[in-house]
Amino acid sequence: MLSYTIRRIMMVLPVLLGMTVIVFLIVHAIPGNPAQVMLGQQASKEAIEQLTKQLGLDLPLHIQYLDYIKNLVTGDLGVSLHTKKEIAEEIWPYLAATMELSFVAMIIAIVIGMNAGIISAWFQNTWFDYTAMIFALIGVSIPIFWLGLMEQWFFALQLDILPSYGRDNVRNPVEAITHFYLIDTLIQGRIDQFVDVVRHLILPSFALATIPMAIIARITRSSMLDVLRSDYIRTARAKGAKMKVVIYKHALKNALIPVITIIGLQTGLLLGGAILTETIFSWPGVGRYIYEAIGTRDFPVIQSGILVVATIFITINLLVDLLYSWIDPRIRYR
């Protein structure tokens, strides 16, 4: 297991290096001069040229890339051209907000999606199976922005039971320690703020969880049906084993591999694709951080933000691969 883990980690390194090249080239292909954006439309040509030289943007592209990599190796993500702050410090609160939202959304998707898929497979071709798969089809097809707006209209405006935007109550703000507000409020013993943070999480996390929940339900149902038709499952059922024993002791482990693949991919997509949900619910996440940086042509923030999200995505896929080998040890020998 140790040699397999080391081999998989070594395979990630060239992927990360290739990713830095792609991100660097894409960011520098964005039209517009950051110096022009920083100084405004009324700035003189001389001032723009001076600031461009000061920022090192007049250097050849490969020199800029090598400088970028040297700084990256030492953990230096650079300085924001817009705020003049260290990106490594500035990005963390935004990243923590996105990770908290994505984590809660993924827990909702896994718990509801997997259980719906398992029950649908066990009671195949019943009313529950048809209803669950219809909802799964709607969940995959429905646009997130529309669902988010409908949630705000119904639960916030009509029923007035949940807040429609933000992470916390602006009149009673959370004192950030880790910037994971659920954890911070528990550390400080502020149960009232913890409840308030949970209330703010409900609408955006359910909107974000809809698509992965539907996909997980469909994949779990399909995978479970394949396993439930196996000889050893038929034997267990013929011996009178209870439903819970057949599913959770014999069938689920063998049906998990394709489900874990989807969970890993969807978790990475949630982190990178939460920008729409964050915009609708005014959630201060990393997606909005990168989006605002694009507007100001803040190259260091854009490439560092994308790089951090992509690194998390690759790390999740690495963990999924390692989980495979734990579930099915034959994989590590292939």
Tab-separated table of C-alpha atoms in Angstrom, residues 81-269:
chain	number	residue	atom	x	y	z
A	81	LEU	CA	-2.128	44.071	-7.995
A	82	HIS	CA	-5.425	45.529	-6.817
A	83	THR	CA	-5.283	45.320	-2.993
A	84	LYS	CA	-1.448	45.125	-2.603
A	85	LYS	CA	-1.923	42.281	-0.087
A	86	GLU	CA	-0.258	38.852	0.035
A	87	ILE	CA	-2.511	36.460	-1.906
A	88	ALA	CA	-1.662	33.501	0.374
A	89	GLU	CA	-3.225	35.404	3.293
A	90	GLU	CA	-5.979	37.123	1.333
A	91	ILE	CA	-7.345	34.002	-0.392
A	92	TRP	CA	-7.808	31.846	2.730
A	93	PRO	CA	-11.104	33.379	4.029
A	94	TYR	CA	-12.623	33.051	0.545
A	95	LEU	CA	-11.347	29.486	0.132
A	96	ALA	CA	-12.630	28.497	3.588
A	97	ALA	CA	-16.082	29.887	2.714
A	98	THR	CA	-16.203	27.855	-0.510
A	99	MET	CA	-14.892	24.693	1.183
A	100	GLU	CA	-17.485	24.956	3.962
A	101	LEU	CA	-20.327	25.446	1.479
A	102	SER	CA	-19.080	22.645	-0.810
A	103	PHE	CA	-18.543	20.244	2.107
A	104	VAL	CA	-22.084	20.729	3.437
A	105	ALA	CA	-23.504	20.461	-0.104
A	106	MET	CA	-21.577	17.223	-0.713
A	107	ILE	CA	-22.736	15.685	2.586
A	108	ILE	CA	-26.350	16.447	1.607
A	109	ALA	CA	-25.781	15.013	-1.887
A	110	ILE	CA	-24.134	11.817	-0.602
A	111	VAL	CA	-26.633	11.070	2.197
A	112	ILE	CA	-29.781	11.715	0.140
A	113	GLY	CA	-28.395	10.557	-3.232
A	114	MET	CA	-26.923	7.249	-2.054
A	115	ASN	CA	-29.913	6.280	0.077
A	116	ALA	CA	-32.333	7.165	-2.734
A	117	GLY	CA	-30.254	5.063	-5.161
A	118	ILE	CA	-30.062	2.088	-2.774
A	119	ILE	CA	-33.796	2.085	-2.001
A	120	SER	CA	-34.640	2.522	-5.701
A	121	ALA	CA	-32.496	-0.477	-6.620
A	122	TRP	CA	-33.980	-2.674	-3.893
A	123	PHE	CA	-37.542	-1.679	-4.791
A	124	GLN	CA	-36.952	-1.565	-8.543
A	125	ASN	CA	-39.956	-0.683	-10.737
A	126	THR	CA	-42.072	0.468	-7.778
A	127	TRP	CA	-43.610	3.905	-7.210
A	128	PHE	CA	-40.609	4.937	-5.074
A	129	ASP	CA	-38.172	3.941	-7.833
A	130	TYR	CA	-40.092	5.881	-10.496
A	131	THR	CA	-40.527	8.957	-8.257
A	132	ALA	CA	-36.870	9.032	-7.196
A	133	MET	CA	-35.608	8.705	-10.776
A	134	ILE	CA	-37.996	11.435	-11.987
A	135	PHE	CA	-36.652	13.773	-9.293
A	136	ALA	CA	-33.089	12.735	-10.238
A	137	LEU	CA	-33.781	13.595	-13.873
A	138	ILE	CA	-35.214	16.971	-12.848
A	139	GLY	CA	-32.217	17.553	-10.558
A	140	VAL	CA	-29.723	16.955	-13.382
A	141	SER	CA	-31.661	19.148	-15.811
A	142	ILE	CA	-32.668	22.116	-13.656
A	143	PRO	CA	-30.482	25.280	-13.945
A	144	ILE	CA	-28.883	26.141	-10.605
A	145	PHE	CA	-29.472	29.876	-10.984
A	146	TRP	CA	-33.233	29.299	-11.455
A	147	LEU	CA	-33.410	26.884	-8.502
A	148	GLY	CA	-31.482	29.359	-6.326
A	149	LEU	CA	-33.820	32.210	-7.225
A	150	MET	CA	-36.890	30.032	-6.574
A	151	GLU	CA	-35.488	29.016	-3.181
A	152	GLN	CA	-34.979	32.688	-2.282
A	153	TRP	CA	-38.468	33.610	-3.478
A	154	PHE	CA	-40.253	30.800	-1.607
A	155	PHE	CA	-38.287	30.289	1.634
A	156	ALA	CA	-36.975	33.846	2.163
A	157	LEU	CA	-39.631	36.122	0.655
A	158	GLN	CA	-42.868	34.110	0.922
A	159	LEU	CA	-42.322	32.040	4.084
A	160	ASP	CA	-39.635	34.302	5.607
A	161	ILE	CA	-38.017	31.395	7.475
A	162	LEU	CA	-34.495	31.421	6.008
A	163	PRO	CA	-32.041	34.205	5.042
A	164	SER	CA	-31.609	34.738	1.307
A	165	TYR	CA	-27.966	35.832	1.158
A	166	GLY	CA	-24.640	36.048	3.031
A	167	ARG	CA	-22.762	33.772	5.469
A	168	ASP	CA	-23.865	35.283	8.767
A	169	ASN	CA	-26.015	37.979	10.320
A	170	VAL	CA	-24.381	41.366	9.610
A	171	ARG	CA	-25.792	42.682	12.924
A	172	ASN	CA	-24.178	39.819	14.841
A	173	PRO	CA	-21.086	38.903	12.763
A	174	VAL	CA	-18.990	35.814	13.482
A	175	GLU	CA	-15.500	36.431	14.865
A	176	ALA	CA	-13.315	34.484	12.426
A	177	ILE	CA	-10.634	32.151	13.828
A	178	THR	CA	-10.286	29.383	11.240
A	179	HIS	CA	-12.728	31.119	8.832
A	180	PHE	CA	-14.847	27.948	8.887
A	181	TYR	CA	-17.809	29.598	10.592
A	182	LEU	CA	-19.418	26.332	11.773
A	183	ILE	CA	-16.200	25.492	13.629
A	184	ASP	CA	-15.507	29.056	14.803
A	185	THR	CA	-18.910	29.460	16.424
A	186	LEU	CA	-18.557	26.104	18.230
A	187	ILE	CA	-15.051	26.990	19.462
A	188	GLN	CA	-16.401	30.224	20.928
A	189	GLY	CA	-19.480	28.504	22.365
A	190	ARG	CA	-21.812	30.786	20.384
A	191	ILE	CA	-24.748	28.424	19.784
A	192	ASP	CA	-26.937	31.318	18.618
A	193	GLN	CA	-24.398	32.198	15.915
A	194	PHE	CA	-23.956	28.494	15.013
A	195	VAL	CA	-27.708	28.194	14.382
A	196	ASP	CA	-27.587	31.417	12.361
A	197	VAL	CA	-24.686	30.098	10.208
A	198	VAL	CA	-26.567	26.818	9.605
A	199	ARG	CA	-29.651	28.812	8.515
A	200	HIS	CA	-27.515	30.783	6.042
A	201	LEU	CA	-26.046	27.524	4.686
A	202	ILE	CA	-29.323	25.726	3.969
A	203	LEU	CA	-30.469	27.437	0.758
A	204	PRO	CA	-27.112	27.728	-1.086
A	205	SER	CA	-25.968	24.227	-0.053
A	206	PHE	CA	-29.196	22.594	-1.274
A	207	ALA	CA	-28.957	24.533	-4.561
A	208	LEU	CA	-25.339	23.432	-4.977
A	209	ALA	CA	-26.120	19.822	-3.966
A	210	THR	CA	-28.936	19.306	-6.471
A	211	ILE	CA	-26.913	18.138	-9.486
A	212	PRO	CA	-24.422	15.875	-7.617
A	213	MET	CA	-27.317	14.451	-5.554
A	214	ALA	CA	-29.187	13.475	-8.719
A	215	ILE	CA	-26.076	11.995	-10.362
A	216	ILE	CA	-25.104	10.017	-7.236
A	217	ALA	CA	-28.668	8.635	-6.947
A	218	ARG	CA	-28.651	7.429	-10.572
A	219	ILE	CA	-25.142	5.908	-10.390
A	220	THR	CA	-25.830	4.230	-7.023
A	221	ARG	CA	-29.063	2.698	-8.339
A	222	SER	CA	-27.354	1.389	-11.478
A	223	SER	CA	-24.360	-0.005	-9.587
A	224	MET	CA	-26.523	-1.592	-6.893
A	225	LEU	CA	-28.736	-3.289	-9.500
A	226	ASP	CA	-25.648	-4.920	-11.049
A	227	VAL	CA	-24.484	-6.192	-7.659
A	228	LEU	CA	-27.950	-7.305	-6.499
A	229	ARG	CA	-28.172	-9.581	-9.568
A	230	SER	CA	-24.971	-11.404	-8.563
A	231	ASP	CA	-25.095	-15.055	-7.497
A	232	TYR	CA	-23.757	-14.440	-3.995
A	233	ILE	CA	-26.470	-11.831	-3.331
A	234	ARG	CA	-29.182	-14.202	-4.600
A	235	THR	CA	-27.750	-16.869	-2.284
A	236	ALA	CA	-27.809	-14.507	0.699
A	237	ARG	CA	-31.402	-13.514	-0.030
A	238	ALA	CA	-32.396	-17.171	-0.523
A	239	LYS	CA	-30.993	-17.956	2.939
A	240	GLY	CA	-33.363	-15.341	4.360
A	241	ALA	CA	-30.844	-12.622	5.131
A	242	LYS	CA	-32.459	-9.325	6.100
A	243	MET	CA	-32.527	-6.396	3.692
A	244	LYS	CA	-30.081	-4.301	5.756
A	245	VAL	CA	-27.588	-7.188	5.984
A	246	VAL	CA	-27.717	-7.888	2.234
A	247	ILE	CA	-27.287	-4.225	1.299
A	248	TYR	CA	-24.833	-2.887	3.858
A	249	LYS	CA	-22.770	-6.050	4.516
A	250	HIS	CA	-22.650	-7.766	1.119
A	251	ALA	CA	-23.711	-5.456	-1.724
A	252	LEU	CA	-22.778	-1.863	-0.899
A	253	LYS	CA	-18.990	-2.298	-0.706
A	254	ASN	CA	-18.836	-3.851	-4.176
A	255	ALA	CA	-21.160	-1.193	-5.588
A	256	LEU	CA	-19.173	1.698	-4.132
A	257	ILE	CA	-16.298	2.070	-6.645
A	258	PRO	CA	-18.223	3.868	-9.437
A	259	VAL	CA	-20.080	5.907	-6.800
A	260	ILE	CA	-16.783	7.018	-5.224
A	261	THR	CA	-15.529	8.070	-8.656
A	262	ILE	CA	-18.551	10.300	-9.109
A	263	ILE	CA	-18.293	11.682	-5.572
A	264	GLY	CA	-14.638	12.600	-6.146
A	265	LEU	CA	-15.318	14.296	-9.473
A	266	GLN	CA	-18.389	16.126	-8.193
A	267	THR	CA	-16.537	17.376	-5.095
A	268	GLY	CA	-13.855	18.905	-7.310
A	269	LEU	CA	-16.479	20.413	-9.590
